[in-house]
Short mmCIF file of C-alpha atoms and ligand atoms in Angstrom, two decimals:
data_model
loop_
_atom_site.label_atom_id
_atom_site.label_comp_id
_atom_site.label_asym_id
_atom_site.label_seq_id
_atom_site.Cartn_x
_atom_site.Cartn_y
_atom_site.Cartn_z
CA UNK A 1 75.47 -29.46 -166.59
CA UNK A 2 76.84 -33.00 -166.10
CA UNK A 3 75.52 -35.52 -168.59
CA UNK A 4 75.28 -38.72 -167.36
CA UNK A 5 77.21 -41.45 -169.81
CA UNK A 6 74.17 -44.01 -169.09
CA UNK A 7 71.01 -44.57 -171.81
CA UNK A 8 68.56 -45.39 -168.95
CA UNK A 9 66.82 -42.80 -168.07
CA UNK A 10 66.86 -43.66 -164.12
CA UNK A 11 64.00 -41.96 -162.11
CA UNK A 12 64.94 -39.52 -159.62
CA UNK A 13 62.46 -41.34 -157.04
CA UNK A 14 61.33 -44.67 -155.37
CA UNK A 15 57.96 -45.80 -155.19
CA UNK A 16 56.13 -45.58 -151.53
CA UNK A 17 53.01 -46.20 -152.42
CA UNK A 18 51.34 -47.84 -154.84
CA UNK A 19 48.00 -47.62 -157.05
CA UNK A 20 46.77 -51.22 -158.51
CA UNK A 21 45.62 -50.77 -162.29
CA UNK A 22 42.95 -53.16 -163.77
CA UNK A 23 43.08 -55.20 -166.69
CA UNK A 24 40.86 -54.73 -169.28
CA UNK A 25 39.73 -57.29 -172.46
CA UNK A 26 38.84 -55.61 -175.66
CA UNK A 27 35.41 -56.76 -175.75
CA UNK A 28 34.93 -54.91 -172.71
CA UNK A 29 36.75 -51.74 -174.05
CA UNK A 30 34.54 -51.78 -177.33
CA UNK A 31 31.69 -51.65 -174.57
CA UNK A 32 32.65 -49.41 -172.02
CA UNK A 33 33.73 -46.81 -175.06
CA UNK A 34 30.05 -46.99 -176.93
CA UNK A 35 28.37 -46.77 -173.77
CA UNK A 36 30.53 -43.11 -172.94
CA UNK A 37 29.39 -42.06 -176.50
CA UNK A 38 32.45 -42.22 -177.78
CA UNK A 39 34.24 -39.64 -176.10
CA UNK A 40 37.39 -40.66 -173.20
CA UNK A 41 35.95 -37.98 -171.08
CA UNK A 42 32.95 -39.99 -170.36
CA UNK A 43 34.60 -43.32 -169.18
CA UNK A 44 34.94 -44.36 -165.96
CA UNK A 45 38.99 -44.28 -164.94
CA UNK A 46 39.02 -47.62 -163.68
CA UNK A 47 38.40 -49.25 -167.22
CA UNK A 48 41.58 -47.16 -168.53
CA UNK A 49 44.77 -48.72 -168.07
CA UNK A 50 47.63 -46.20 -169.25
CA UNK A 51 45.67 -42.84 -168.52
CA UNK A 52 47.55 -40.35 -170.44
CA UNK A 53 44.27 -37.65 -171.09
CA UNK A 54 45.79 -35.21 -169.03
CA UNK A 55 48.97 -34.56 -167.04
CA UNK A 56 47.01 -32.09 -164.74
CA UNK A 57 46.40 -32.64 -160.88
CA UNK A 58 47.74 -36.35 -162.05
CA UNK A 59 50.78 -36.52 -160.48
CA UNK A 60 52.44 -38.49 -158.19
CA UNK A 61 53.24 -36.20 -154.50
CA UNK A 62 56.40 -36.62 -152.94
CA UNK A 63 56.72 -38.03 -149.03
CA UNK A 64 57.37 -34.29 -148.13
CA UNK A 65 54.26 -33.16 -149.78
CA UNK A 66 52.18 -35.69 -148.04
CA UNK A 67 53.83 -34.79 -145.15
CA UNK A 68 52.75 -31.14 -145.83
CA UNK A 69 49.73 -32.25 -146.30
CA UNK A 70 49.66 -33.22 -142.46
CA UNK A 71 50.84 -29.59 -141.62
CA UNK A 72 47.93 -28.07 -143.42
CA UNK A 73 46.73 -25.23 -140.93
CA UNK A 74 42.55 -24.79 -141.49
CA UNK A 75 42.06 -21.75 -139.84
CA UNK A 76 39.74 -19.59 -142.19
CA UNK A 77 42.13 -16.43 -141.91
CA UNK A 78 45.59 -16.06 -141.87
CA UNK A 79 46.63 -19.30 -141.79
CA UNK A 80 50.38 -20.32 -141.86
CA UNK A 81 49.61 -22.78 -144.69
CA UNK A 82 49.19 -19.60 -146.88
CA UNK A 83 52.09 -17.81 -145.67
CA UNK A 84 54.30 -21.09 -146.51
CA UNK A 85 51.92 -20.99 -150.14
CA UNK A 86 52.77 -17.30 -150.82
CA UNK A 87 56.45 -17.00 -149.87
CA UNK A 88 56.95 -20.38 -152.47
CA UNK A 89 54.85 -18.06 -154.80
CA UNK A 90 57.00 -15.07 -154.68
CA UNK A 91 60.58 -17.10 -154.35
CA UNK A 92 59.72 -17.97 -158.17
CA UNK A 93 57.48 -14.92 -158.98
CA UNK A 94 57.70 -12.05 -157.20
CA UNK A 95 54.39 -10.74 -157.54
CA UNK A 96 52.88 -7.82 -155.04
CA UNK A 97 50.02 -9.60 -154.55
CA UNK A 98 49.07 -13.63 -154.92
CA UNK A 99 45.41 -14.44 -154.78
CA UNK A 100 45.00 -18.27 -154.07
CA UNK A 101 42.38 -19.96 -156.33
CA UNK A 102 40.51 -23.70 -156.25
CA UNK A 103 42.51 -24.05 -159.72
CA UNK A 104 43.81 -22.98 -163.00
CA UNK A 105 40.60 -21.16 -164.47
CA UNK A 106 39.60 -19.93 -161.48
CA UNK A 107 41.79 -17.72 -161.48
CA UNK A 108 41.17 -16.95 -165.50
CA UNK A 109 37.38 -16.03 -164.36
CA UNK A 110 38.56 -13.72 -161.85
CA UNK A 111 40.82 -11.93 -164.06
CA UNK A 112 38.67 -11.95 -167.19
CA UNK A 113 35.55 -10.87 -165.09
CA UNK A 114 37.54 -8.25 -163.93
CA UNK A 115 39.02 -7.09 -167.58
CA UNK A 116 37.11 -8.55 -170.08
CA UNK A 117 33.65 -7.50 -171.83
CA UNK A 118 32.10 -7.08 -175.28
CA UNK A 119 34.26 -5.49 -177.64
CA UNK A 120 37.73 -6.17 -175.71
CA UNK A 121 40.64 -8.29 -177.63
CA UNK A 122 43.13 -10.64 -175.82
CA UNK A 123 46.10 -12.00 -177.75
CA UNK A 124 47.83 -14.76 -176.72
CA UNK A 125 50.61 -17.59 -178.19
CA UNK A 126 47.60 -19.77 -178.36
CA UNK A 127 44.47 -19.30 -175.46
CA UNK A 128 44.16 -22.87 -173.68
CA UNK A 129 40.55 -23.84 -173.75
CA UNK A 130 39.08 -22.58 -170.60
CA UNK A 131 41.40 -19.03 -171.37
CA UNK A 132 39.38 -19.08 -174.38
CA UNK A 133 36.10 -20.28 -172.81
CA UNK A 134 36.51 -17.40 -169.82
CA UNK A 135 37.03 -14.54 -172.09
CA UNK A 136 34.28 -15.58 -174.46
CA UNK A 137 31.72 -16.20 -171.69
CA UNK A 138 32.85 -12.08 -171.15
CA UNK A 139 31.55 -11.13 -174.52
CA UNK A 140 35.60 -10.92 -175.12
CA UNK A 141 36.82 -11.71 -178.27
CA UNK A 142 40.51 -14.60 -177.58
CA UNK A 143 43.02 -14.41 -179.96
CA UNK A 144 45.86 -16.71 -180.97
CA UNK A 145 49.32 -15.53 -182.16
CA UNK A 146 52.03 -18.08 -182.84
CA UNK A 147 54.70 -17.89 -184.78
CA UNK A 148 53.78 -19.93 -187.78
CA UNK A 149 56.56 -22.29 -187.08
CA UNK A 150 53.98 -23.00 -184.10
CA UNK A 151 51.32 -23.73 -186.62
CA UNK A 152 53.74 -26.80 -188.89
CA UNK A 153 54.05 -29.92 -186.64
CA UNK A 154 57.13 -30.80 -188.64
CA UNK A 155 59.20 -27.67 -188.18
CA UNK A 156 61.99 -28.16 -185.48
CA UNK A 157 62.02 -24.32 -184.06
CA UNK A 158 63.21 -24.84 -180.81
CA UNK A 159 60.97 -22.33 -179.40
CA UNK A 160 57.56 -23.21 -181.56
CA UNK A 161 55.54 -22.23 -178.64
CA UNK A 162 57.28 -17.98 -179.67
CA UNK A 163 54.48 -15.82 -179.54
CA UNK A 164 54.36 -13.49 -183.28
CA UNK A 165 55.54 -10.17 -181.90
CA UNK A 166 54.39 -8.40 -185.40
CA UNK A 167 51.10 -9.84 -185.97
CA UNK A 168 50.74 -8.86 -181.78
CA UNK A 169 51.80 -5.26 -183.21
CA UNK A 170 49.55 -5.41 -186.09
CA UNK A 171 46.83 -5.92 -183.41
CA UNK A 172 47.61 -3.18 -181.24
CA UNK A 173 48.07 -0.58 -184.14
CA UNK A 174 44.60 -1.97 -185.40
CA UNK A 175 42.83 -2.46 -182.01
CA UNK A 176 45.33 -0.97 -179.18
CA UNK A 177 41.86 0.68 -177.10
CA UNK A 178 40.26 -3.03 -177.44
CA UNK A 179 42.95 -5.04 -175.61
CA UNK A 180 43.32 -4.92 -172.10
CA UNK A 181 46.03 -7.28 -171.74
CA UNK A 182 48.32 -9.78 -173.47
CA UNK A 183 49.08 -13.59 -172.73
CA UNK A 184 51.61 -15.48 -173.10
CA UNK A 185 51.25 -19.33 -172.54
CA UNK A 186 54.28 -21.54 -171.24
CA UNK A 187 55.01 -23.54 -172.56
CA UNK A 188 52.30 -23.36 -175.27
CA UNK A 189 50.11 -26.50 -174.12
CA UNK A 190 47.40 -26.20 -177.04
CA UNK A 191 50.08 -25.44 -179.94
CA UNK A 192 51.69 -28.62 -178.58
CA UNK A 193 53.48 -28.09 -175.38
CA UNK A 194 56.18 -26.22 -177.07
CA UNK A 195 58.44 -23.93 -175.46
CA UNK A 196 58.54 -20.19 -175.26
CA UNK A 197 62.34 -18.34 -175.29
CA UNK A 198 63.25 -15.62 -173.13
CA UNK A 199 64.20 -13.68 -176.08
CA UNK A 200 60.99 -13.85 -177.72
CA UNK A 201 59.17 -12.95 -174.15
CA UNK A 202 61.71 -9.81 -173.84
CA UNK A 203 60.23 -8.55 -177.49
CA UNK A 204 56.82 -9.40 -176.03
CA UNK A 205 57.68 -7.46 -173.38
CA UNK A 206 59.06 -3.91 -175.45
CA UNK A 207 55.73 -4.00 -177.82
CA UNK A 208 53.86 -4.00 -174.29
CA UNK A 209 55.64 -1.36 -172.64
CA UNK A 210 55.41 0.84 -175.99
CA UNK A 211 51.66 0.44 -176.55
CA UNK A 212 51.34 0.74 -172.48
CA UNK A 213 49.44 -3.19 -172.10
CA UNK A 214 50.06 -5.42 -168.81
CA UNK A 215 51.72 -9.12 -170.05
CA UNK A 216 50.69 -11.82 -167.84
CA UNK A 217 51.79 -15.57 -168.06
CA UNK A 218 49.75 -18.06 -168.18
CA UNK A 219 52.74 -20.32 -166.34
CA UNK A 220 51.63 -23.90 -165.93
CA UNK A 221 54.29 -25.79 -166.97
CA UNK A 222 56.90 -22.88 -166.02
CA UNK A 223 59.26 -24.87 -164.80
CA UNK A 224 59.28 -26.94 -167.98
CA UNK A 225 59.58 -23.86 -170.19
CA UNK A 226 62.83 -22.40 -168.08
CA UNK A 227 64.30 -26.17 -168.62
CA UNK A 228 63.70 -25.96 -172.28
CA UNK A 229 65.42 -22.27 -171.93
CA UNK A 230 68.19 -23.88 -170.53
CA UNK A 231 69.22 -26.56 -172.41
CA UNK A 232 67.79 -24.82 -176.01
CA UNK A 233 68.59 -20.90 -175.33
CA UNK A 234 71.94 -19.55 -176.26
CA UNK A 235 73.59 -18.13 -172.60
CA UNK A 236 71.49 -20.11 -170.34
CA UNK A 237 73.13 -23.27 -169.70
CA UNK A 238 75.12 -22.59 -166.85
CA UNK A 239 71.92 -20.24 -165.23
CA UNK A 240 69.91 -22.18 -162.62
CA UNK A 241 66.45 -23.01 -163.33
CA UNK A 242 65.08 -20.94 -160.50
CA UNK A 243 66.83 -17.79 -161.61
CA UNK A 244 65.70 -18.32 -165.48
CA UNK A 245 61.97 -18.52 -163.72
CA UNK A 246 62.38 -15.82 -162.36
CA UNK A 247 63.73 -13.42 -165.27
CA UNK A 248 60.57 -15.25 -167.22
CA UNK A 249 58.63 -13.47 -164.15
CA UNK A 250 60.24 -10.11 -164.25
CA UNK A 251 58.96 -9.94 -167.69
CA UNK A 252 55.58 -9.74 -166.71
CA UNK A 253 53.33 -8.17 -164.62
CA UNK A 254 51.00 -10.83 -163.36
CA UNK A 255 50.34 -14.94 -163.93
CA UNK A 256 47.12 -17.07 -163.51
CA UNK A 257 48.48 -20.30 -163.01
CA UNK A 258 47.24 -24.13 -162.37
CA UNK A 259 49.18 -26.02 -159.52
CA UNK A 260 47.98 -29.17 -161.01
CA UNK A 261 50.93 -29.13 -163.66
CA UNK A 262 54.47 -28.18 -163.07
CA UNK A 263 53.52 -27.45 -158.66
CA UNK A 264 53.07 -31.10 -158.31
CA UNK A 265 49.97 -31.07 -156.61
CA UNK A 266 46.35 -32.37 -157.25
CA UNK A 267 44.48 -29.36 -157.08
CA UNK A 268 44.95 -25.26 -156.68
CA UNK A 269 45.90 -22.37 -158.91
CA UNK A 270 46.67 -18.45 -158.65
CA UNK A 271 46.12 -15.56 -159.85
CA UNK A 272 49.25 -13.00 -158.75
CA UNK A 273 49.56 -9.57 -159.92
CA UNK A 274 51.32 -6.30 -159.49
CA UNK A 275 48.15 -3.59 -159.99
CA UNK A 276 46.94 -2.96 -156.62
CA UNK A 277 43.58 -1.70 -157.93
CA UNK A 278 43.24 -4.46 -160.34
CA UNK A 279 44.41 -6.91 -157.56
CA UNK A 280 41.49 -5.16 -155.15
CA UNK A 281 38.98 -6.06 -157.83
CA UNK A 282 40.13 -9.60 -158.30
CA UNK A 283 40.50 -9.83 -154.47
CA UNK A 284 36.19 -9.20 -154.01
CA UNK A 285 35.39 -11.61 -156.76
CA UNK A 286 37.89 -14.24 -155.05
CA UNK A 287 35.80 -13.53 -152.31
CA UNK A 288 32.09 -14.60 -154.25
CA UNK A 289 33.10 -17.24 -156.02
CA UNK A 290 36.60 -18.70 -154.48
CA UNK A 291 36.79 -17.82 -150.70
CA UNK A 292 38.78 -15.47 -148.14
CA UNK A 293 42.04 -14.63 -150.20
CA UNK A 294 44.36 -16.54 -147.40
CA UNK A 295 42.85 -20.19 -148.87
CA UNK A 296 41.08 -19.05 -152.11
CA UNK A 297 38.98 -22.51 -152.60
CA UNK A 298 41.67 -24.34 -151.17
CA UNK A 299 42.29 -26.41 -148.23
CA UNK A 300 45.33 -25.44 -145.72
CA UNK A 301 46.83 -28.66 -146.44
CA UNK A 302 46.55 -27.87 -150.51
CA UNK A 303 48.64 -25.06 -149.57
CA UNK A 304 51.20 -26.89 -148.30
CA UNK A 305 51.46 -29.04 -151.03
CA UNK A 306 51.99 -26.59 -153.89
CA UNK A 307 54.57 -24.85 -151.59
CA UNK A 308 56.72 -28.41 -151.10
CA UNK A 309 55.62 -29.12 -154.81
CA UNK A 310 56.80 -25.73 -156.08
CA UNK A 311 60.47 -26.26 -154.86
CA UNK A 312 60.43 -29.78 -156.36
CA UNK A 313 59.73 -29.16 -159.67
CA UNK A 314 62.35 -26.28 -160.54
CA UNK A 315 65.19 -29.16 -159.24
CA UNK A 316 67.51 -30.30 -161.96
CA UNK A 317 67.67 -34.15 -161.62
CA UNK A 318 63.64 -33.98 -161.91
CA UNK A 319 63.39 -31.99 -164.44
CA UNK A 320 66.15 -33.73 -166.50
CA UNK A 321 64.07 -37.50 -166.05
CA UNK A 322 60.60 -35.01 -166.75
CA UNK A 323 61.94 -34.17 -169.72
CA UNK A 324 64.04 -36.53 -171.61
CA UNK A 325 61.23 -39.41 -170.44
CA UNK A 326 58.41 -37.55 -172.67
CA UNK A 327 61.36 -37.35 -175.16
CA UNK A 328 61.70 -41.00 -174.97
CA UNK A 329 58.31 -41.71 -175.83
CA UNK A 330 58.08 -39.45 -178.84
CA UNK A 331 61.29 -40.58 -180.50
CA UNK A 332 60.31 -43.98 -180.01
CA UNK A 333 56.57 -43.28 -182.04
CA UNK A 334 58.91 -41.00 -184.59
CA UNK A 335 61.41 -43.94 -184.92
CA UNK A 336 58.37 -46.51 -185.93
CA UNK A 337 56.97 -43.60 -188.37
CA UNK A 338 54.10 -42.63 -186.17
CA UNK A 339 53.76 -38.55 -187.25
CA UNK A 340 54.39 -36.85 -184.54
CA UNK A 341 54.80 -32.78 -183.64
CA UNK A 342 58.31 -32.21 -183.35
CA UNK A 343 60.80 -31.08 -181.38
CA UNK A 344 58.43 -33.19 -178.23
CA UNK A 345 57.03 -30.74 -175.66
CA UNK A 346 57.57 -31.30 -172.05
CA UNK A 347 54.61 -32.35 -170.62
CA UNK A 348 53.51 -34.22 -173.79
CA UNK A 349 54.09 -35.88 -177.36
CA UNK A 350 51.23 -34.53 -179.71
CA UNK A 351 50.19 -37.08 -182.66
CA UNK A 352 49.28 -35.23 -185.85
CA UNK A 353 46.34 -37.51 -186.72
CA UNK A 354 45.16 -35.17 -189.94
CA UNK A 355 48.65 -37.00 -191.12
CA UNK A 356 48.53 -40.03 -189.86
CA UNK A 357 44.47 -40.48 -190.95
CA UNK A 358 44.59 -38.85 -194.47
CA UNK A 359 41.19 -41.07 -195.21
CA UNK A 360 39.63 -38.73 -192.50
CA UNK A 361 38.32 -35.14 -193.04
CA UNK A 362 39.26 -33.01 -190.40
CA UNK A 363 35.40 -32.25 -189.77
CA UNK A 364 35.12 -36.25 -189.04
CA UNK A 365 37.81 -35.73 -186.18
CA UNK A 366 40.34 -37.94 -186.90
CA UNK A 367 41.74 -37.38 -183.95
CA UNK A 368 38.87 -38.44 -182.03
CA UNK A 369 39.08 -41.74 -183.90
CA UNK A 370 42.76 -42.20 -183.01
CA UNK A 371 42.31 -41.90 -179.62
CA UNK A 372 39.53 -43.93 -179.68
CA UNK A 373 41.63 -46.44 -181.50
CA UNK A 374 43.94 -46.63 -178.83
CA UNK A 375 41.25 -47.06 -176.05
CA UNK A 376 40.29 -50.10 -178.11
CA UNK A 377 43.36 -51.78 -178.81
CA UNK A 378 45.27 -51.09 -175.38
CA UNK A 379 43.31 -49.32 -172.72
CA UNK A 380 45.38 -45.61 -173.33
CA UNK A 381 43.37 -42.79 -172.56
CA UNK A 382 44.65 -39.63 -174.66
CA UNK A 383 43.10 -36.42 -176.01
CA UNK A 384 41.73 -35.13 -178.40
CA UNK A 385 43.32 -31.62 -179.31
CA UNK A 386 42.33 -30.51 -182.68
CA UNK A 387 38.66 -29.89 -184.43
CA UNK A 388 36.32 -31.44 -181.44
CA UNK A 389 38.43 -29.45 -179.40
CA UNK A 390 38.07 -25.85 -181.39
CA UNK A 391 36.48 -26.31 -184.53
CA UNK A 392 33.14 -24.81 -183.03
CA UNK A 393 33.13 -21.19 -183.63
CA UNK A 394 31.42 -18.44 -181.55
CA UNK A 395 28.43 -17.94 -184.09
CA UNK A 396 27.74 -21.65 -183.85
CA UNK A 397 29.47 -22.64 -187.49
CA UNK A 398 31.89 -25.36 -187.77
CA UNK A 399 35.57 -24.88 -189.07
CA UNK A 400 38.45 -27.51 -188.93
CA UNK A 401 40.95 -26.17 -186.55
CA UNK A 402 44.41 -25.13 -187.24
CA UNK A 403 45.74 -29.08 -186.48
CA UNK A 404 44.20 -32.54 -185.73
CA UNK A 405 46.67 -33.65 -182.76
CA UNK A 406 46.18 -36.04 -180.30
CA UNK A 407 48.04 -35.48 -176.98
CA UNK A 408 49.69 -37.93 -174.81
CA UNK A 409 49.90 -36.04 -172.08
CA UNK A 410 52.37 -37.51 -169.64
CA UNK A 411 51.50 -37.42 -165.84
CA UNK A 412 54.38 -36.02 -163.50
CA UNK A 413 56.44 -39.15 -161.21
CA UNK A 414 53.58 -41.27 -162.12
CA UNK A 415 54.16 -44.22 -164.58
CA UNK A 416 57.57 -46.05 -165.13
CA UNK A 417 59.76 -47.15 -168.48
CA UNK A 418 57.17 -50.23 -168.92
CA UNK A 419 53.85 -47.58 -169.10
CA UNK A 420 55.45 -45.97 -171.46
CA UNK A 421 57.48 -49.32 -173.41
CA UNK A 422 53.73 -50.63 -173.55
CA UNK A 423 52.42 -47.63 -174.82
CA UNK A 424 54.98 -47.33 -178.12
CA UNK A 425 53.97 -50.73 -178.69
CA UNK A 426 49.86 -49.85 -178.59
CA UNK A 427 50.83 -46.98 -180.95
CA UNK A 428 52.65 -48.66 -183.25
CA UNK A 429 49.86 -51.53 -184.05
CA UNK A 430 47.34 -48.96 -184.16
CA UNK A 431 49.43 -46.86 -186.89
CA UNK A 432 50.26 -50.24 -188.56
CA UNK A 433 46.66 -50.01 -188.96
CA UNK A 434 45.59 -45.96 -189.70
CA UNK A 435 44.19 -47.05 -193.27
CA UNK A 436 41.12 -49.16 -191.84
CA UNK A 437 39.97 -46.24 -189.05
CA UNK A 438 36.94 -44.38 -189.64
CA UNK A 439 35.73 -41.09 -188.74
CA UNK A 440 32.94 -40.03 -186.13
CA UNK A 441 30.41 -37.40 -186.18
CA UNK A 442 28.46 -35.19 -182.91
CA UNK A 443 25.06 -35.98 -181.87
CA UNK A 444 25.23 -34.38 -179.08
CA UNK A 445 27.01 -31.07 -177.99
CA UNK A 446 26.95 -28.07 -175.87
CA UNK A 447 27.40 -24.72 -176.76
CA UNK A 448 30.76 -24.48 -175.31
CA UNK A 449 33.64 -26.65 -174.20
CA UNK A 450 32.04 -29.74 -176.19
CA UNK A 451 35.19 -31.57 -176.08
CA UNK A 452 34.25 -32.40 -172.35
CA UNK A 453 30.54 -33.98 -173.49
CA UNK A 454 29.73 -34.52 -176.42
CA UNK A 455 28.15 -37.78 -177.74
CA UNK A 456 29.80 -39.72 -181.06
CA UNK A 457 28.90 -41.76 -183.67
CA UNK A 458 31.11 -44.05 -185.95
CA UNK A 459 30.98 -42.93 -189.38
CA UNK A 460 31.13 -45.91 -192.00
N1 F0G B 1 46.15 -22.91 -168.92
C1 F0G B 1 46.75 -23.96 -169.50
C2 F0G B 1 47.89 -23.74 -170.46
C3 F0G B 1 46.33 -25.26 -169.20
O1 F0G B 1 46.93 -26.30 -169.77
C4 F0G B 1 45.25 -25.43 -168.28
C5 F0G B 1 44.75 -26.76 -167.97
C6 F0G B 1 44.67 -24.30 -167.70
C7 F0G B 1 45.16 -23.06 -168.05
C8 F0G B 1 43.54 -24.39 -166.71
O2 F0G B 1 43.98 -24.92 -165.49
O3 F0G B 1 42.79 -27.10 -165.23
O4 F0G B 1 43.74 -25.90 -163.27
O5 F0G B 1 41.75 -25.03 -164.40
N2 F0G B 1 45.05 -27.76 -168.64
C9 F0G B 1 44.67 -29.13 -168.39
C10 F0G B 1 45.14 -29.98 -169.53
C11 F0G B 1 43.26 -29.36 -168.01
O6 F0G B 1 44.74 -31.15 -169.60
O7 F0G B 1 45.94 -29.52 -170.33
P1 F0G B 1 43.01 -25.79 -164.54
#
């Protein structure tokens, strides 16, 4: 690899278009937040100014991908839109079969439909929420593995998001009849976008083969994962990204997968497996709830746009800027002693609010009132990822989760050095600050997923 000898991190793009952001006075942000109850979720986009709640179906499309968007073929079967979809697919993960879906946990419900039920186990790194949310709604039990490296912000294990191959033992010598598959997230977006090493997939891999269990990726941010493999793994410098996402692929036997993360695209997902009688199950459900399995809730011109997208975002100079910019931010908030989850994840820098907001209990969800902190004081839009997020448990009790982070999840091609220059400097204040925030507590909720809706209250 050829490192460049400048500082500047120089974005591998021009802007074509452009999308005019609103200013916003506090006043009005102190309004606009009590009238959504509280929770980011519930505001409307156009009083946010840096939007940073979610770096999914957020990105910025290339020329060519508009221009695919143009070549998007509508015809209800067979169109060439999905041929174009599934040969980008199976460049990257050769897969027998590739079931288009509308997105990401589309194509969870179709698998977990399919494989899930009462009494069944599925292991994981760490389940993202609607994994979680679509084997529960089975009757399924979800359950997370990391290595506890994955589980200490502060440790610097390059590969944090390492699923815990003996604890995933443990489970199948306790519970092998129970679990009909296992998971493995990359990189691990809930245990703070960290990375997952080919090594630790291979042992993954053997304790599946011995105890005879499928391993599918969940592979959103793939492409971010092999980069981290290359530039972290020993042996995998010189490899191209492409190949190393493909030996990630040969691991397993099937993926669901979002294309609004690493594809580049604004919508669409996949489910793509090897089992032809599995795949022949998942196919009829498609067809219920998704579509006919050659557009799978998609338009032809979505297609197109995770094919183009899919060759974009395993390209070097890209994924060089994607990375090292998200770096950029994080040591910036380190260097002004904002806590922070370290080594930075790819598609996001994580805040450990339990540290930063000691004053806080976790069951007050101080990261809810950090990110509502910085809603106030500059118009960013982050996420809550900690005890609103998971502390509600199946039988309706309340436990603080593992961590209280709050993600700043950063958008692909999207915002420039200045976003990001303006958003150290919101951060910093606010932190300059932590001792005088306050907690929150939920008077409203749903059963599930509350992170989406639920109504606040300041505490205090
Ligand atoms: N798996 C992971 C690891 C995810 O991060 C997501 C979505 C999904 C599955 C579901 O995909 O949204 O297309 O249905 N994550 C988004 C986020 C929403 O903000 O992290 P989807």
């Amino acid at each position: 690899m050829t490192e460049s000898p400048y500082r500047t991190i120089i974005e591998p793009f021009r802007i074509h278009s452009v999308e005019p952001l609103r200013m916003t006075t506090r006043v009005e942000r102190v309004e606009r937040l009590s009238a959504a109850g509280y929770n980011l979720f519930r505001l409307y986009s156009d009083d946010v100014l840096v939007d940073l709640l979610t770096d999914s179906g957020t990105g910025a499309m290339s020329a060519e991908q508009w221009a695919g968007i143009q070549r998007g073929n509508e015809s209800y079967a067979g169109a060439p839109s999905f041929y174009r979809f599934r040969h980008a697919v199976t460049e990257l993960f050769p897969f027998r079969h590739v079931l288009p879906t509308h997105q990401g946990r589309a194509a969870e419900k179709i698998l977990f439909s399919a494989i899930g039920g009462a009494g069944k186990v599925v292991p994981n790194n760490t389940h993202f929420d609607t994994t979680r949310a679509n084997i529960e709604f089975t009757g399924a039990e979800a359950v997370d593995l990391p290595i506890p490296e994955g589980r200490d912000a502060r440790d610097r294990h390059p590969f944090k998001g390492n699923l815990d191959v003996t604890a995933l033992e443990q489970l199948l010598v306790h519970r092998g009849d129970d679990v009909p598959l296992v998971m493995v997230t990359v990189t691990n977006n809930a245990g703070g976008g960290q990375p997952v090493s080919l090594a630790n997939l291979r042992a993954v891999r053997e304790v599946c083969e011995r105890y005879g269990k499928p391993l599918f990726l969940d592979a959103c941010r793939f492409a971010e994962n092999a980069w981290f493999i290359k530039t972290r793994e020993p042996g995998y410098a010189d490899i191209a990204v492409p190949d190393i996402v493909r030996e990630m692929a040969s691991l397993a036997d099937g993926m669901t997968m979002s294309a609004k993360k690493d594809p580049l695209a604004n919508i669409g997902g996949w489910l793509a497996l090897d089992d032809d009688g599995l795949a022949e199950q998942c196919r009829t459900l498609e067809i219920l709830t998704e579509g006919f399995p050659t557009y799978g809730g998609l338009a032809g011109r979505d297609l197109e746009a995770i094919a183009q997208g899919l060759t974009e975002c395993v390209q070097e100079d890209y994924l060089r800027y994607r990375i090292r910019s998200t770096a950029y931010l994080g040591e910036a908030l380190e260097a002004a002693g904002v806590p922070v989850v370290v080594p930075f994840g790819g598609s996001a820098v994580f805040l450990d609010a339990r540290a930063l907001l000691p004053q806080i209990p976790p069951l007050e969800y101080p990261g809810q009132a950090l990110a509502c902190a910085l809603y106030v004081e500059g118009g960013i839009r982050a996420c809550e990822i900690g005890t609103v997020m998971f502390g509600r448990q199946p039988d309706g009790s309340e436990q603080p989760a593992v961590m209280d982070l709050v993600r700043l999840a950063i958008p692909r091609r999207t915002y420039t050095q200045s976003h990001i220059d303006f958003t150290i400097e919101v951060l910093t204040r606010v932190a300059a600050r932590a001792g005088e925030l306050r907690g929150l507590q939920i008077i409203e909720e749903p059963p599930r997923l509350r992170h989406f809706t639920a109504g606040f209250a300041p505490l205090g």
